[in-house]
Amino acid sequence: MILTIIGARPQFVKAAVVSKALKEIGIEEEIIHTGQHYDDKMSSVFWDELNIPKPVINLNIGSGNHGFQTAKMIEQIETFILNSKNKIKAILLYGDTNSTLAGAIVAPKLHIPVIHIEAGLRSFNNKMPEEINRIITDRVSDLLFCSSEKSVLQLKSEGIIQNVYNVGDVMYDAFINFGEIAKAKIKLSDIHKFKKNEYNILTLHRPSNTDENDVLQQIISVFEKINKPTIFPVHPRVSRKIKKMNISDNLKLISPLSYFEMLILLQNANKIFTDSGGLQKEAYWANKDCITIREETEWIETLENDFNILTGNNSDRIIDAYYKKNIKQRTNLYGDGKASEKIVKIIKQKYFYD
Ligand code: UD1
């Protein structure tokens, strides 16, 4: 049996496609939901919509400082594994959240191999909690699946060369597979009143952009100078803070969206402003220009031809990037949309050969 540990929104999307592929190839899986994300709109909506197999347990960890949150996860994941009656062949981890890190600390000490999907990504900014989570997870992983060749080379430069595979990005699998289903189920008018290409999207949740009021206010103020309305599905982290701020009429705040709603919003948008990792790639696949409100990105391939422009939180840089014209042809980054198929084949060969 494979034991998967997930807990935050982007992990639900990735697990949806890999869990399906595991089932199709005949590998048994159990899922632990750490409960890092717990609001309905951050969690259960995704499980229902994406048909993710029910978790064997929800640890209901919730929010807290990083040490506190991760420590609670470590303790409970360890207890779960020690009491498990099934033979766990490997632990499956995704990305770079505190839920990923918790699994990476517990499993090796119980001598259970670690599989890491989205390995080898680096922002080279150790102030991001995600960077610490990635480095530690990769270091203890036994099987590493990368989204691109650059990630493979990064791991190589850190001395990690065995059992590293470039399979492409599982989020591309999800983007392709769920894109059509979303179109059939949801109309743009179910989400807001604007027409195709007549609005932009903003998402913002990184602590570096949202923890300090001045920084957040500066970013929010930019949207007065943008020539189209911008739809902003607000992460709960930001929602509480933003209520006290001056918000331009041009910025339309809405609740967090489901994955299908987000795909529809994206497919019809003009341009994307974001500090999320996943949305930078999704913008690329949807053929939309992306303005990334960060000083660096792990998804460096998207910077090619200015498809994605880094602006930090400086207003002028954000506005300049928005008005830049960009009509260049895109290539196929991050694989062919069959990453999950490749991943489960390799998992089967390695851990289920008998
Ligand atoms: C986490 C991940 C980040 C990922 C993001 C996706 C870490 C370190 N970060 O960031 O890499 O891109 O998820 O969304 O794991 N909150 C709620 N309800 C929820 C979830 C969160 O109110 O359901 C609020 C709480 O105030 C909480 C804050 O959001 O303290 C931060 O949540 P947390 O999961 O710690 O980090 P994210 O910012 O969501």
XYZ file of C-alpha atoms in Angstrom, residues 225-343:
119
model
C -4.480 51.945 -12.704
C -5.343 48.775 -14.582
C -7.685 49.304 -17.524
C -9.945 46.304 -16.886
C -11.643 45.013 -13.763
C -9.673 42.390 -11.823
C -11.355 39.461 -10.107
C -9.698 38.536 -6.821
C -10.669 35.229 -5.163
C -9.423 35.969 -1.670
C -7.503 33.395 0.396
C -8.728 33.331 4.025
C -5.256 34.458 5.163
C -5.821 37.742 3.298
C -9.535 38.121 3.722
C -9.385 39.161 7.373
C -6.719 41.815 6.689
C -8.120 43.276 3.531
C -11.473 44.242 4.996
C -9.780 47.167 6.745
C -8.110 48.510 3.577
C -8.939 50.915 0.748
C -10.003 48.816 -2.177
C -10.452 50.232 -5.675
C -13.812 49.600 -7.381
C -11.799 48.021 -10.129
C -10.829 45.132 -7.855
C -13.658 42.637 -7.374
C -13.249 40.506 -4.274
C -14.872 37.067 -4.316
C -14.664 33.936 -2.123
C -12.046 31.244 -2.901
C -13.055 29.251 -5.981
C -13.236 25.549 -6.641
C -10.737 24.099 -9.106
C -13.322 23.892 -11.907
C -14.392 27.488 -11.321
C -10.771 28.593 -11.370
C -10.176 26.810 -14.693
C -13.148 28.562 -16.278
C -12.099 31.920 -14.849
C -8.583 31.362 -16.205
C -9.576 30.211 -19.680
C -11.596 33.390 -20.219
C -9.325 35.937 -18.535
C -7.240 38.699 -20.091
C -4.128 38.550 -17.866
C -3.154 36.971 -14.560
C -1.575 38.600 -11.507
C -0.408 36.105 -8.907
C 2.088 35.034 -6.273
C 0.975 31.398 -6.428
C 3.234 28.735 -7.889
C 0.522 26.701 -9.562
C -1.219 29.607 -11.246
C 1.980 30.686 -13.026
C 2.000 27.356 -14.842
C -1.742 27.291 -15.394
C -1.536 30.752 -16.985
C 1.143 29.409 -19.319
C -0.959 26.409 -20.326
C -4.026 28.598 -20.815
C -1.930 30.895 -23.037
C -2.353 33.929 -20.793
C 0.315 36.439 -19.816
C 1.248 36.193 -16.168
C 2.531 38.940 -13.875
C 4.116 37.329 -10.840
C 4.175 39.536 -7.768
C 7.389 38.050 -6.427
C 11.111 38.680 -6.863
C 11.842 35.112 -7.918
C 10.073 32.020 -9.169
C 10.699 28.302 -8.972
C 9.049 27.949 -12.385
C 11.898 29.612 -14.244
C 10.953 28.082 -17.599
C 7.829 30.277 -17.704
C 10.008 33.406 -17.778
C 11.132 32.511 -21.306
C 9.927 35.176 -23.801
C 8.376 37.153 -20.934
C 5.352 34.840 -20.791
C 5.680 35.309 -17.066
C 7.153 38.571 -15.715
C 8.497 38.976 -12.186
C 7.676 42.342 -10.629
C 8.122 41.973 -6.874
C 5.592 44.124 -5.041
C 6.609 47.382 -6.734
C 3.567 49.194 -8.226
C 5.365 50.625 -11.274
C 6.863 47.285 -12.190
C 3.482 45.576 -11.874
C 1.807 48.189 -14.102
C 4.613 48.153 -16.712
C 4.434 44.351 -16.923
C 0.668 44.499 -17.411
C 0.843 46.896 -20.356
C 3.609 44.987 -22.099
C 2.373 43.386 -25.336
C 3.057 39.699 -25.682
C 1.872 37.561 -28.571
C 4.677 35.032 -28.912
C 4.119 31.354 -29.624
C 4.482 29.109 -26.583
C 6.236 25.753 -26.519
C 5.186 22.755 -24.499
C 6.799 23.164 -21.085
C 6.375 20.654 -18.286
C 5.687 17.500 -20.264
C 2.853 16.061 -22.295
C 0.030 15.773 -19.757
C 0.812 12.131 -18.994
C 2.968 12.630 -15.896
C 0.733 10.657 -13.550
C 0.753 7.608 -15.868
C 4.562 7.669 -15.953
C 4.802 8.126 -12.193
